Structure formats: structure tokens, C-alpha cells
Amino acid sequence: MGVAVALLIPLAVAFPGAGSWPAALAVDLSGPLGRAGDWIIDHRDNHPLFLYFFGHISNAVVVSVRAVYVLLLAAGWTGVTALAALVAWRLAGIRLALTCAAAFAACGLLGMWVPTMQTLALMAVAVAASVALGALLGLAAGLSPRADRALRPVLDTMQILPAFAYLLPMVLVFGIGVPAAVLATVVYAAPPMARLTALGLREADAGVMEAAASLGATGRQRLLTARLPLARRQLLLGVNQAIMTGLSMAVIASVIGAGGLGDRVYQALASVDVGAALAAGIPIVLLAVVLDRTADAAGRRIGATVPVGEQDLLRRVFSGWYGRLLTLLAAVAAAVAGRIAGSGLWPESWTVSLAAPVNSAVAWMTDHLYSGVPVVGGTADWAARFTGWILDPLRSGLQAAPWWLLLLVAAALALLAGTWRTALTAVLALGAVGVLGVWEASLDTLSQVLAAVAVTLVLGFAIAVGAARSARAERLLRPVLDVCQTLPQFVYLIPVVALFGVGRAPAAAAAVVYALPAVVRITVQGLREVDPTVVESARSLGATRSQLLRQVQLPLARPALLLAVNQAVVLVLAVVIIGGLVGGGALGYDVVLGLAQGDLATGLVAGAAIVCLGLLLDRVTQPVKEA
């Protein structure tokens, strides 16, 4: 690397004007993409591809969502709350049951019962499809290295391509409404499940797998009885991430007619009503908590046997197949009782309003924290310093560097991380950005992503180390992470703008808050799964806590740390793009502009450039085993 730097610096000095991508190497795609959009619009109602393939998919999604929604409305608030509480009781006991009942009651108290049921119906279908699709892809990637290499760029594209970029093609193909919203959510939520499933299958204990093979187990038996049970923790974490990312898409999907809580949030943000946006955002968080805790409890219950003598009386009554039947009958009885009482929907007299106090609090924060704070300065000063000291120099340095120098640096970094194939992929990804004609805007976005990812990783690893060392700290941190990760991305923008103003700093701040929970969760999981015998051996040899962390736990948790870096890049990219709405500019502005104006070329070109940036960062930060 030192020799490369010594050779490249004189070249950069000799050719100082080579910073911009040559216009002769750029390709204008606006014409072909515009014609493709026109063809879809012209043939959507009569072409066999739309009538007999996309049409059936759309109808299946509509029927599924409508069936779930009608069932929820028929059960009423009493039936839904009772069913959630009873299922939680069977799986984990009274504490989770009370949590589920309180969560649904809070949705009603906030006046959001009907939108909550609309979102729950849509997300039940979308998350189920995401988990199924992600598990299948992860199964293929975890069992076959060739499939893993083939699926990796596909998963990168699915997760990195901004929602605003693929919403427009979804709308062109399926029209505005529920099918486009559900399928957009599936595209965004399936990759985390696939990645974590593949990670769990690859990291299965080699000794256990060898023992199963020596006993004559077939490949299918080894998968079902050994590999999948050993990967249960990663599978549960994948379900958790699918739920969180799927619910976070509720607001974005409302742009194309998803309805529900997302529509309420979007309308509130359009009128700059933080209180109303928060009132609709809280039920999304509560849904995430309920679904996450219930899925986690169900996963822990799989394969676990509790002696009958250690179960309380009610748990024994509700156990077994008759317990399932009794649970269903009790929920039906609660629903019937609610219908007889004439309260199928949540009574309007039982609602409270959060809009006024929340808006007052936001106004106070804007008046007292934005500027003029003694000693430390206001949040506007922090944003100005972050922009002036970090974002601006980083952007200027990238845009002033010769394009060929950046290609060589990308190749060198990727070669250090992997093989020549990795380096070739990184160079092609960065070169594609220039060919698409968005070189300057892409480097601007890259500077924002690099700064936000660095802050996210520093904070995330520090928090995760503390949480991994203390079970109490992890329990206290878990609801905070749920709230931060599940609140819709749009919800962060208004308070962040109120505190930091408009510009690139607010977009980076929102990206850090949104990406931090995933980094903390995955890192804590990796640190906790380090072999206890190795840790105990290091302690017996006199290793301090610092040495234990640096020389034992972090090296053994390396796969999880690399996955945390990958998720940080993906999630930061997603929010930095949405930051185009609040002055982030660059590719984010182009993506939002393309959706707003129905310009397929502008939106897809910017989205493709973002995918290339994500692919570049992934290849540079994810070492390959062959290396």
C-alpha cells in the first residue's frame, strides 16, 4: 500500500484536473428507461405477462390482506386483545400477556385502532412472505458456497436499493394500492432474514455436524435435526429483523396507497404535525414489540420441555392441543362478548390526544436547544461543526480526487479484504457510478454514508460491549432499541430538523439513530455466543477484562461484527437517501424527485448508483474466506 501511495501521489499532482468523470465514458439512460415506462403503461391492461402472472400475484395479495383485515374487524378489539394475550400467556407467561394486552389497549387509547388493524393485516401478510422468502434464500446460501456468491449481490440490491426507487416500478406494474405496498415491503424485509439464516447455517458447530454424519444421518436429517436447531438463535434474530424492517416500511408504503398507520404518519408529517405523527408512530412500535416478543417466545419454546410439576396451573390447563383449542374458544368468547356489548371498534370516548403536548415539547426544544446554550452550544452549532469539520472536507476530498485514483484505491482496499474477484467487483461498482452520469452526486452521498457509518459503528460497538457484559443492561436497552429501530424513518426527520436545521447533518443524525439498534443487537448476539470454555480458559490464564475483550471475544465474534458493519452500511444508506427530503441533497434528492414526478429514469439511475455504492462498501468491508 505504501508503494502504491508513493506511485499514485505524483500522478495526482501531474493530472490535477482529472477529478470529474469523463463525459465520453458516461451513458444517458433516460431514453431507454422512459420508453420502458411507457411500454408498461401501454400494455399493463392487455399483455399476458400482466394478466396471467402479475395479475394473479396482485389478486393473491389483495385477498390475503383483506381476509386478515376482515377477520380482525370481526373479532373486534376485545377478541384481538384477548387472543394476543392468551397466545402470549401460553408461550411465555403472564408478563408477556400483560404486555400484549397493554400494547393493543394503547393503540385504542391513541385513537388508532382501525389504522392499527389495517397495518397489522398488511404486515402479517408481508412479514410472513418475507420470512418465508428470506428463509429459502438463506437456506440456499448457507448450504452452498456457490449459491451464497450468486445470491449476495441479489440481496445487496434488494436491501440497498432505496424504497423510493423501487416504489415507482411497483406502482407501474401493480398500480397504487396494497399489492405494490406489500411487495415493496417483502423486497426490503427479506434480505436480513436471508443473511442471518445463512450465517446461522454456516456457523453450525462442525463437531456436532460430523457426529451426526458419522451416525449415518442423511443430508436432510442433518439439516432438520442438527443444523437448523443449532442456527435457531440466528433464525429468531432474522425474524426479529424482518419484523422491524417490515414495519419501518409502513410509512414509506403509505406513499403508494398502503393506508393504515403509515398513511396517518405521512399526512401528519406533510402538515408538520409532530404530535399526530408520533401518535401514529407509537402503535407501529407497539406492534413491533408484540410481534417480536411473541416470535421470540415461540422460538424459545420450540424443542424446550418444561416439567409439568414446574408449570403453574393455568399454563398446564392451556398446554397441549386442547390448550390451543381452549385458547381459540376463549378468544372467540371474548369477541362475541364484545359484539353483544356493542363495542366491536374501540370506543371513541376512551381515546386521548398526544398532539398538543408533543407539539408544545417540540416547540420548547426548538426555542431553547437550537442555539444559545451556554458552554456546549446549541444543536445548530453541533450540526454546523459536523458539516464543516467532517462532511464538507470529506466530500471535497472525494470530489477533488482523480477518478482513476479512486478506482485504484477501491481496488486496493477490496484486494486487502478479499480476492481479485472482490477487487474487480468493487472497481466495476464504482465505475458504474460514473458511467451512469452521477459521479459528483454519488461522491457526495458516499461522504455522508462514510461519516454516518463511522459514528454508528463507534457508538454501536461501545454500547454492545456494555450490554453483552450485563444482562440487566441488555434488558433495559432492548425496549429502547425496539423504539429506535421501529419508529418509521420519516418520524425521525421532523424532530431532527427541529434540533439541527436543514442540511446534510440532520440526514446523517437520523441515519445514525436508525442504524444503531441493528448494530447493537447483532454485536451483542455475537459476543454472547463466544464459546464459554474459551472465555473461561482465558480468565484462568489471568487475562483482564480488556484483554479478554480484545484478544478473545472480539476475534471469535468476527462474523457477527462483519454482519453488523454490513447492516450499518445498508441502513445508513436507506436513511441518508430519505434525508434528501430535508436538504441532504445528492442521490437522495434525485430518488425522491423521480418518484414525485413519475420520472422512471431519474429515480432508477439514482437508485442504481446507490446500489453500486452499497456494493462497493460491502466488498471493501466484508473479508472473503478464500483470502
XYZ file of C-alpha atoms in Angstrom:
627
model
C 0.000 0.000 0.000
C 2.874 2.340 0.786
C 4.417 1.714 -2.643
C 1.032 2.299 -4.280
C 0.614 5.617 -2.478
C 4.148 6.683 -3.451
C 3.377 5.981 -7.104
C -0.128 7.489 -7.179
C 0.552 10.827 -5.470
C 2.880 12.095 -8.242
C 0.264 11.079 -10.819
C -2.408 13.016 -8.954
C -0.154 16.087 -8.874
C 0.666 15.727 -12.574
C -3.015 15.499 -13.566
C -4.846 17.832 -11.175
C -7.922 18.339 -13.353
C -8.964 14.691 -13.559
C -11.419 14.800 -10.642
C -14.609 14.664 -12.678
C -15.684 11.559 -14.553
C -15.046 11.970 -18.306
C -18.236 12.775 -20.181
C -17.182 10.456 -23.009
C -17.429 7.469 -20.625
C -20.953 8.299 -19.410
C -24.153 6.791 -20.822
C -27.532 8.530 -20.946
C -30.250 6.032 -19.914
C -33.165 8.456 -19.778
C -34.369 7.484 -23.270
C -34.471 3.669 -22.847
C -35.932 3.880 -19.323
C -38.548 6.371 -20.451
C -39.591 4.046 -23.278
C -39.713 1.102 -20.847
C -42.038 3.048 -18.535
C -44.273 3.984 -21.453
C -44.423 0.352 -22.613
C -45.507 -0.824 -19.157
C -48.259 1.779 -19.013
C -49.479 0.922 -22.522
C -49.538 -2.868 -22.028
C -50.478 -3.172 -18.338
C -54.136 -3.923 -19.132
C -53.777 -6.358 -22.041
C -50.367 -8.085 -22.069
C -50.358 -11.778 -20.943
C -47.442 -11.127 -18.568
C -49.577 -8.703 -16.585
C -52.874 -10.561 -16.974
C -51.698 -14.065 -16.072
C -48.664 -13.510 -13.829
C -48.542 -10.127 -12.124
C -52.341 -10.036 -12.052
C -52.550 -13.307 -10.111
C -49.878 -12.129 -7.670
C -51.766 -8.883 -7.127
C -55.065 -10.700 -6.574
C -53.489 -13.143 -4.104
C -52.014 -10.291 -2.068
C -55.298 -8.363 -2.025
C -57.319 -11.432 -0.997
C -54.838 -12.352 1.760
C -54.685 -8.864 3.270
C -58.447 -8.379 3.019
C -59.119 -11.757 4.668
C -56.862 -10.938 7.608
C -58.355 -7.449 7.949
C -61.957 -8.716 7.881
C -61.071 -11.341 10.472
C -59.541 -8.728 12.761
C -62.560 -6.439 12.436
C -64.914 -9.343 13.084
C -63.006 -10.225 16.256
C -63.290 -6.651 17.498
C -60.948 -5.041 19.964
C -61.942 -7.484 22.711
C -61.274 -10.554 20.593
C -57.953 -9.317 19.168
C -56.660 -8.230 22.575
C -57.798 -11.455 24.223
C -56.243 -13.640 21.514
C -52.911 -11.788 21.688
C -52.830 -12.011 25.479
C -53.788 -15.704 25.579
C -51.229 -16.702 22.938
C -48.558 -14.760 24.819
C -49.639 -16.426 28.051
C -49.262 -19.885 26.529
C -45.837 -19.067 25.147
C -44.156 -17.059 27.887
C -46.402 -16.418 30.869
C -48.304 -13.588 32.467
C -45.739 -10.835 31.902
C -45.812 -11.078 28.120
C -49.586 -11.470 28.193
C -49.975 -8.208 30.085
C -47.517 -6.530 27.690
C -49.565 -7.591 24.660
C -52.861 -6.528 26.227
C -51.407 -3.153 27.242
C -49.954 -2.603 23.752
C -53.282 -3.132 21.983
C -55.069 -1.058 24.603
C -52.613 1.787 23.998
C -53.347 1.628 20.259
C -57.027 2.121 21.058
C -56.402 4.868 23.606
C -54.459 6.836 20.990
C -57.457 6.649 18.656
C -55.599 4.434 16.172
C -57.478 1.129 16.423
C -58.740 0.902 12.839
C -55.438 2.083 11.265
C -53.618 -0.375 13.537
C -55.746 -3.252 12.273
C -55.135 -2.143 8.671
C -51.381 -2.095 9.251
C -51.460 -5.383 11.184
C -53.279 -7.107 8.327
C -50.870 -5.755 5.721
C -47.765 -6.516 7.797
C -48.944 -10.017 8.758
C -49.000 -10.960 5.079
C -45.840 -9.032 4.191
C -43.745 -10.299 7.125
C -44.898 -13.895 6.621
C -43.880 -13.698 2.953
C -40.581 -12.006 3.900
C -39.713 -14.680 6.459
C -40.585 -17.498 4.050
C -38.658 -15.968 1.138
C -35.705 -14.983 3.341
C -35.514 -18.446 4.912
C -35.449 -20.131 1.494
C -32.754 -17.798 0.182
C -30.752 -18.142 3.407
C -31.068 -21.920 3.253
C -29.607 -21.952 -0.239
C -26.814 -19.510 0.686
C -25.973 -21.326 3.917
C -25.714 -24.776 2.352
C -23.970 -23.875 -0.902
C -20.973 -21.518 -1.229
C -21.756 -21.122 -4.929
C -25.347 -20.118 -4.133
C -24.016 -17.731 -1.487
C -21.802 -15.981 -4.035
C -24.660 -15.809 -6.533
C -27.242 -14.527 -4.034
C -25.009 -12.000 -2.333
C -25.334 -9.253 -4.991
C -29.072 -10.007 -5.248
C -29.547 -9.493 -1.513
C -27.384 -6.383 -1.654
C -29.572 -4.961 -4.404
C -32.825 -5.865 -2.634
C -31.762 -4.207 0.595
C -29.718 -1.266 -0.644
C -31.941 -0.062 -3.473
C -33.882 2.794 -1.839
C -37.581 2.251 -1.304
C -38.390 5.390 -3.271
C -36.514 3.962 -6.262
C -38.439 0.683 -6.500
C -41.795 2.130 -5.427
C -42.194 3.665 -8.873
C -41.676 0.374 -10.802
C -44.027 -1.332 -8.322
C -46.667 1.296 -8.997
C -46.165 0.992 -12.764
C -46.639 -2.777 -12.640
C -49.239 -3.223 -9.869
C -50.816 0.221 -9.618
C -51.316 2.297 -6.492
C -52.611 0.229 -3.589
C -51.979 -2.707 -1.286
C -50.189 -5.138 -3.704
C -47.403 -2.676 -4.529
C -47.007 -1.806 -0.832
C -46.841 -5.447 0.301
C -44.353 -6.486 -2.385
C -42.164 -3.433 -1.715
C -42.117 -4.422 1.962
C -41.173 -8.011 1.093
C -38.269 -6.833 -1.068
C -36.952 -4.694 1.784
C -37.566 -7.084 4.708
C -36.475 -10.445 3.242
C -32.671 -9.832 2.987
C -31.997 -9.579 6.773
C -33.763 -12.910 7.278
C -31.776 -14.456 4.434
C -28.426 -13.150 5.681
C -28.968 -14.268 9.280
C -30.284 -17.676 8.209
C -27.209 -18.233 6.056
C -24.939 -17.050 8.883
C -26.546 -19.463 11.346
C -26.265 -22.415 8.975
C -22.634 -21.683 8.119
C -21.622 -21.227 11.762
C -23.156 -24.506 12.970
C -20.821 -26.496 15.257
C -18.612 -28.608 12.999
C -18.205 -31.257 15.705
C -21.943 -31.792 16.026
C -22.342 -31.977 12.253
C -19.507 -34.502 11.979
C -21.023 -36.605 14.763
C -24.401 -36.601 13.008
C -22.760 -37.680 9.748
C -20.806 -40.454 11.484
C -24.093 -41.841 12.856
C -25.351 -42.293 9.304
C -27.713 -39.301 9.127
C -28.641 -38.243 5.637
C -28.181 -34.686 4.436
C -31.846 -33.910 5.064
C -31.703 -35.417 8.553
C -28.575 -33.439 9.400
C -30.297 -30.270 8.251
C -33.524 -30.838 10.180
C -32.116 -32.369 13.372
C -28.759 -30.638 13.749
C -28.037 -27.642 11.550
C -31.380 -25.832 11.861
C -31.667 -26.327 15.651
C -28.108 -25.043 16.082
C -28.999 -21.978 13.995
C -32.168 -21.232 15.987
C -30.794 -18.049 17.566
C -29.852 -16.558 14.220
C -33.205 -17.587 12.763
C -35.042 -15.832 15.584
C -32.894 -12.751 15.124
C -33.724 -12.884 11.413
C -37.445 -12.979 12.190
C -36.936 -10.031 14.525
C -35.148 -8.036 11.854
C -37.787 -8.930 9.250
C -40.498 -7.642 11.579
C -38.611 -4.450 12.373
C -37.648 -3.596 8.809
C -41.085 -4.551 7.530
C -42.856 -2.277 9.985
C -40.439 0.538 9.262
C -41.638 0.364 5.656
C -45.240 1.066 6.701
C -44.826 4.825 6.308
C -42.938 4.685 3.017
C -45.502 2.257 1.603
C -48.242 4.732 2.527
C -46.947 6.949 -0.301
C -48.364 4.413 -2.771
C -51.664 3.729 -1.031
C -50.858 1.248 1.748
C -53.149 3.066 4.184
C -53.155 2.281 7.895
C -50.791 3.852 10.390
C -48.302 4.808 7.694
C -50.869 6.983 5.978
C -51.591 8.783 9.251
C -47.877 9.401 9.819
C -47.362 10.644 6.273
C -50.318 13.041 6.474
C -49.115 14.391 9.815
C -45.593 14.969 8.528
C -46.936 16.667 5.406
C -48.604 19.209 7.715
C -45.538 19.330 10.041
C -47.601 17.967 12.964
C -45.068 16.087 15.100
C -47.657 15.190 17.735
C -50.003 13.500 15.285
C -47.072 11.734 13.630
C -45.907 10.396 16.995
C -49.438 9.278 17.909
C -49.467 7.134 14.755
C -45.817 6.083 15.149
C -46.238 4.714 18.692
C -48.671 1.949 17.617
C -46.134 0.853 15.000
C -43.563 0.471 17.785
C -46.070 -1.388 19.956
C -46.906 -3.767 17.112
C -43.205 -4.441 16.663
C -42.760 -5.153 20.377
C -45.726 -7.540 20.450
C -44.697 -9.420 17.301
C -41.035 -9.531 18.310
C -41.647 -10.819 21.844
C -44.213 -13.360 20.689
C -41.969 -14.697 17.915
C -39.026 -14.861 20.327
C -41.079 -16.750 22.914
C -42.363 -19.162 20.257
C -38.819 -19.836 19.066
C -37.526 -20.483 22.571
C -40.427 -22.835 23.182
C -39.550 -24.967 20.137
C -37.738 -28.055 21.348
C -37.879 -26.964 25.007
C -39.636 -29.173 27.546
C -40.745 -27.855 30.920
C -41.633 -30.472 33.557
C -45.331 -30.487 34.342
C -44.634 -30.004 38.032
C -42.825 -26.718 37.335
C -45.722 -25.222 35.325
C -48.381 -23.115 37.005
C -51.977 -24.309 36.943
C -53.155 -22.066 34.098
C -50.151 -22.939 31.915
C -50.981 -26.633 32.428
C -54.607 -26.007 31.510
C -53.592 -24.195 28.302
C -50.907 -26.712 27.271
C -51.192 -29.313 24.514
C -53.586 -29.487 21.597
C -56.599 -28.969 23.835
C -54.874 -25.859 25.172
C -54.722 -24.451 21.640
C -58.410 -25.189 21.187
C -59.219 -23.629 24.554
C -57.213 -20.525 23.630
C -59.155 -20.121 20.406
C -62.508 -20.685 22.138
C -61.651 -18.144 24.843
C -60.742 -15.535 22.197
C -63.966 -16.245 20.311
C -65.939 -15.881 23.549
C -64.282 -12.516 24.208
C -65.068 -11.380 20.662
C -68.711 -12.459 20.978
C -69.000 -10.723 24.337
C -67.648 -7.536 22.799
C -70.096 -7.779 19.902
C -73.019 -8.310 22.286
C -71.924 -5.260 24.263
C -71.919 -3.282 21.008
C -68.209 -2.375 21.112
C -66.630 -4.041 18.094
C -64.465 -0.984 17.489
C -62.624 0.865 20.228
C -64.988 3.413 21.843
C -64.165 6.978 20.852
C -64.826 8.182 24.404
C -61.846 6.104 25.588
C -59.265 7.963 23.487
C -56.669 10.567 24.464
C -54.763 13.082 22.331
C -50.976 13.415 22.308
C -50.711 16.047 19.588
C -50.911 19.189 21.735
C -48.377 18.256 24.474
C -45.912 16.750 21.987
C -46.045 19.794 19.716
C -45.513 22.029 22.758
C -42.457 19.988 23.756
C -41.026 20.187 20.226
C -41.571 23.953 20.189
C -39.769 24.286 23.546
C -36.831 22.193 22.279
C -36.603 24.339 19.169
C -36.675 27.565 21.202
C -34.191 26.523 23.901
C -31.827 23.929 22.399
C -31.389 25.063 18.811
C -28.937 27.829 19.693
C -27.704 29.899 22.594
C -26.962 27.048 25.007
C -24.076 28.123 27.306
C -20.679 26.384 27.065
C -21.691 23.453 24.831
C -23.562 25.478 22.233
C -26.868 24.620 20.605
C -27.721 21.734 18.338
C -27.464 24.046 15.337
C -23.827 24.709 16.298
C -23.162 20.971 16.534
C -24.663 20.428 13.096
C -22.581 23.262 11.644
C -19.392 21.841 13.154
C -20.135 18.321 11.962
C -20.813 19.646 8.475
C -17.827 21.998 8.389
C -15.276 19.730 10.041
C -16.279 16.305 8.676
C -18.842 16.275 5.872
C -17.504 19.166 3.787
C -13.805 18.124 3.871
C -14.720 14.528 3.146
C -16.919 15.490 0.194
C -14.368 17.959 -1.165
C -11.585 15.412 -0.901
C -13.542 12.727 -2.729
C -14.759 15.049 -5.483
C -11.307 16.616 -5.989
C -9.511 13.264 -6.233
C -8.893 11.959 -9.777
C -11.452 9.390 -10.790
C -8.821 6.846 -11.718
C -7.196 7.297 -8.301
C -10.468 6.482 -6.547
C -10.823 3.372 -8.711
C -7.331 2.248 -7.764
C -7.946 2.899 -4.059
C -11.190 0.903 -4.214
C -9.331 -1.951 -5.911
C -6.538 -1.904 -3.313
C -8.926 -1.899 -0.344
C -11.071 -4.662 -1.828
C -7.980 -6.725 -2.617
C -6.880 -6.447 1.013
C -10.333 -7.603 2.117
C -10.769 -10.442 -0.387
C -9.572 -11.757 -3.715
C -9.062 -10.330 -7.183
C -12.741 -11.034 -7.878
C -13.647 -8.834 -4.922
C -11.405 -6.068 -6.239
C -12.870 -6.383 -9.734
C -16.419 -6.141 -8.339
C -15.543 -3.035 -6.326
C -13.939 -1.331 -9.326
C -16.866 -2.172 -11.591
C -19.342 -0.902 -8.987
C -17.559 2.415 -8.589
C -17.009 2.725 -12.335
C -20.702 2.084 -12.985
C -21.490 5.188 -10.921
C -19.518 7.289 -13.373
C -20.986 5.552 -16.395
C -24.484 6.354 -15.106
C -23.545 10.051 -15.151
C -23.997 10.764 -11.423
C -20.347 10.835 -10.299
C -20.412 14.079 -8.291
C -23.726 13.350 -6.579
C -22.587 9.803 -5.749
C -19.407 11.023 -4.075
C -21.487 13.495 -2.067
C -23.708 10.635 -0.880
C -20.648 8.470 -0.218
C -19.179 11.145 2.070
C -22.404 11.280 4.113
C -22.576 7.490 4.359
C -18.942 7.110 5.435
C -19.312 9.709 8.179
C -22.602 8.283 9.469
C -21.360 4.665 9.367
C -18.216 5.611 11.314
C -20.274 7.284 14.056
C -22.747 4.365 14.101
C -20.033 1.734 14.491
C -18.187 3.598 17.241
C -21.356 4.135 19.265
C -22.819 0.717 18.435
C -19.772 -1.325 19.402
C -19.317 0.653 22.631
C -22.952 0.151 23.654
C -22.927 -3.521 22.628
C -19.850 -4.318 24.718
C -21.541 -2.877 27.800
C -24.807 -4.718 27.067
C -23.021 -8.038 26.447
C -21.326 -7.810 29.847
C -24.543 -7.119 31.765
C -27.818 -8.988 31.332
C -29.634 -6.215 33.202
C -28.249 -3.570 30.868
C -29.363 -5.622 27.873
C -32.898 -5.957 29.255
C -33.088 -2.212 29.871
C -31.659 -1.460 26.450
C -33.945 -3.786 24.492
C -37.132 -1.645 24.539
C -35.074 1.421 23.637
C -33.619 -0.399 20.645
C -37.095 -1.567 19.630
C -38.378 2.006 19.682
C -35.405 3.424 17.789
C -35.455 0.738 15.108
C -39.200 0.509 14.655
C -40.187 4.154 14.580
C -40.745 4.974 10.915
C -37.816 6.629 9.206
C -39.925 9.659 8.373
C -40.723 10.244 12.051
C -37.067 10.970 12.805
C -36.849 13.721 10.240
C -39.042 16.407 11.828
C -37.524 16.358 15.361
C -34.051 16.088 13.824
C -34.748 19.088 11.593
C -36.197 20.959 14.576
C -32.986 20.356 16.511
C -30.329 20.532 13.789
C -31.894 22.553 10.996
C -31.987 21.630 7.320
C -28.964 20.139 5.573
C -26.769 17.075 5.408
C -26.110 16.861 9.160
C -29.767 16.088 10.043
C -29.833 13.298 7.461
C -26.669 11.787 8.967
C -28.055 12.106 12.517
C -31.295 10.332 11.566
C -29.276 7.600 9.827
C -27.154 7.008 12.940
C -30.197 6.690 15.201
C -31.900 4.310 12.783
C -28.893 2.050 12.114
C -27.620 1.904 15.699
C -30.094 -0.726 17.048
C -29.231 -3.318 14.387
C -25.501 -2.900 15.054
C -26.013 -3.237 18.803
C -28.273 -6.299 18.502
C -26.037 -8.241 16.143
C -22.860 -7.377 18.081
C -24.373 -8.370 21.428
C -25.560 -11.647 19.899
C -22.086 -12.370 18.541
C -20.315 -11.575 21.823
C -22.726 -13.704 23.838
C -22.254 -16.711 21.551
C -18.487 -16.875 22.058
C -17.587 -20.332 23.398
C -17.749 -20.095 27.247
C -14.935 -22.639 27.658
C -12.561 -20.413 25.677
C -13.529 -17.394 27.782
C -13.058 -19.365 30.999
C -9.659 -20.616 29.826
C -8.544 -17.043 29.147
C -9.713 -15.990 32.609
C -7.831 -18.877 34.226
C -4.660 -17.692 32.478
C -5.036 -14.287 34.144
C -6.495 -12.257 31.267
C -8.018 -8.943 32.304
C -11.470 -7.869 31.087
C -9.848 -5.642 28.488
C -7.563 -8.428 27.240
C -10.493 -10.851 27.250
C -12.478 -8.486 25.047
C -9.692 -7.546 22.620
C -7.927 -10.907 22.276
C -10.722 -13.468 22.733
C -14.291 -12.211 22.393
C -13.927 -9.750 19.513
C -11.804 -12.099 17.321
C -14.210 -15.024 17.890
C -17.234 -12.799 17.224
C -15.748 -11.570 13.945
C -18.508 -12.963 11.656
C -21.183 -11.177 13.685
C -19.144 -7.944 13.717
C -18.773 -8.064 9.938
C -22.508 -8.607 9.590
C -23.075 -5.624 11.891
C -20.885 -3.490 9.615
C -22.875 -4.692 6.604
C -26.196 -3.809 8.226
C -24.850 -0.410 9.302
C -23.951 0.396 5.698
C -27.335 -0.777 4.392
C -29.467 1.037 6.962
C -27.431 4.246 6.847
C -27.771 4.287 3.071
C -31.548 3.882 3.380
C -31.988 6.874 5.695
C -29.394 9.108 4.025
C -31.465 8.769 0.866
C -34.636 9.785 2.695
C -32.576 12.681 4.030
C -32.903 14.142 0.560
C -36.270 15.430 1.795
C -34.582 17.612 4.446
C -31.684 19.040 2.483
C -29.393 16.020 2.275
C -29.246 16.514 -1.488
C -27.137 14.297 -3.739
C -28.636 10.972 -4.837
C -31.377 11.130 -2.215
C -32.835 14.226 -3.824
C -32.777 12.573 -7.261
C -34.582 9.465 -5.964
C -37.323 11.474 -4.236
C -37.654 13.749 -7.270
C -38.027 10.756 -9.584
C -40.900 9.320 -7.518
C -42.620 12.683 -7.083
C -42.549 13.452 -10.813
C -43.068 9.902 -12.057
C -39.681 10.083 -13.782
C -38.542 6.463 -14.046
C -35.131 7.379 -15.468
C -34.118 9.849 -12.738
C -35.293 7.607 -9.902
C -33.841 4.352 -11.206
C -30.489 5.842 -12.257
C -30.028 7.355 -8.801
C -31.217 4.103 -7.213
C -28.797 2.064 -9.319
C -25.963 4.372 -8.276
C -26.900 3.820 -4.629
C -26.827 0.055 -5.166
C -23.346 0.399 -6.686
C -22.176 2.405 -3.670
C -23.605 -0.208 -1.323
C -21.943 -2.994 -3.296
C -18.631 -1.134 -3.183
C -18.819 -0.606 0.588
C -19.871 -4.213 1.135
C -16.950 -5.624 -0.823
C -14.481 -3.329 0.907
C -15.740 -4.116 4.426
C -16.598 -7.838 4.132
C -13.470 -10.028 4.007
C -13.777 -13.179 1.923
C -12.835 -16.536 3.387
C -10.763 -17.502 0.354
C -8.456 -14.610 1.166
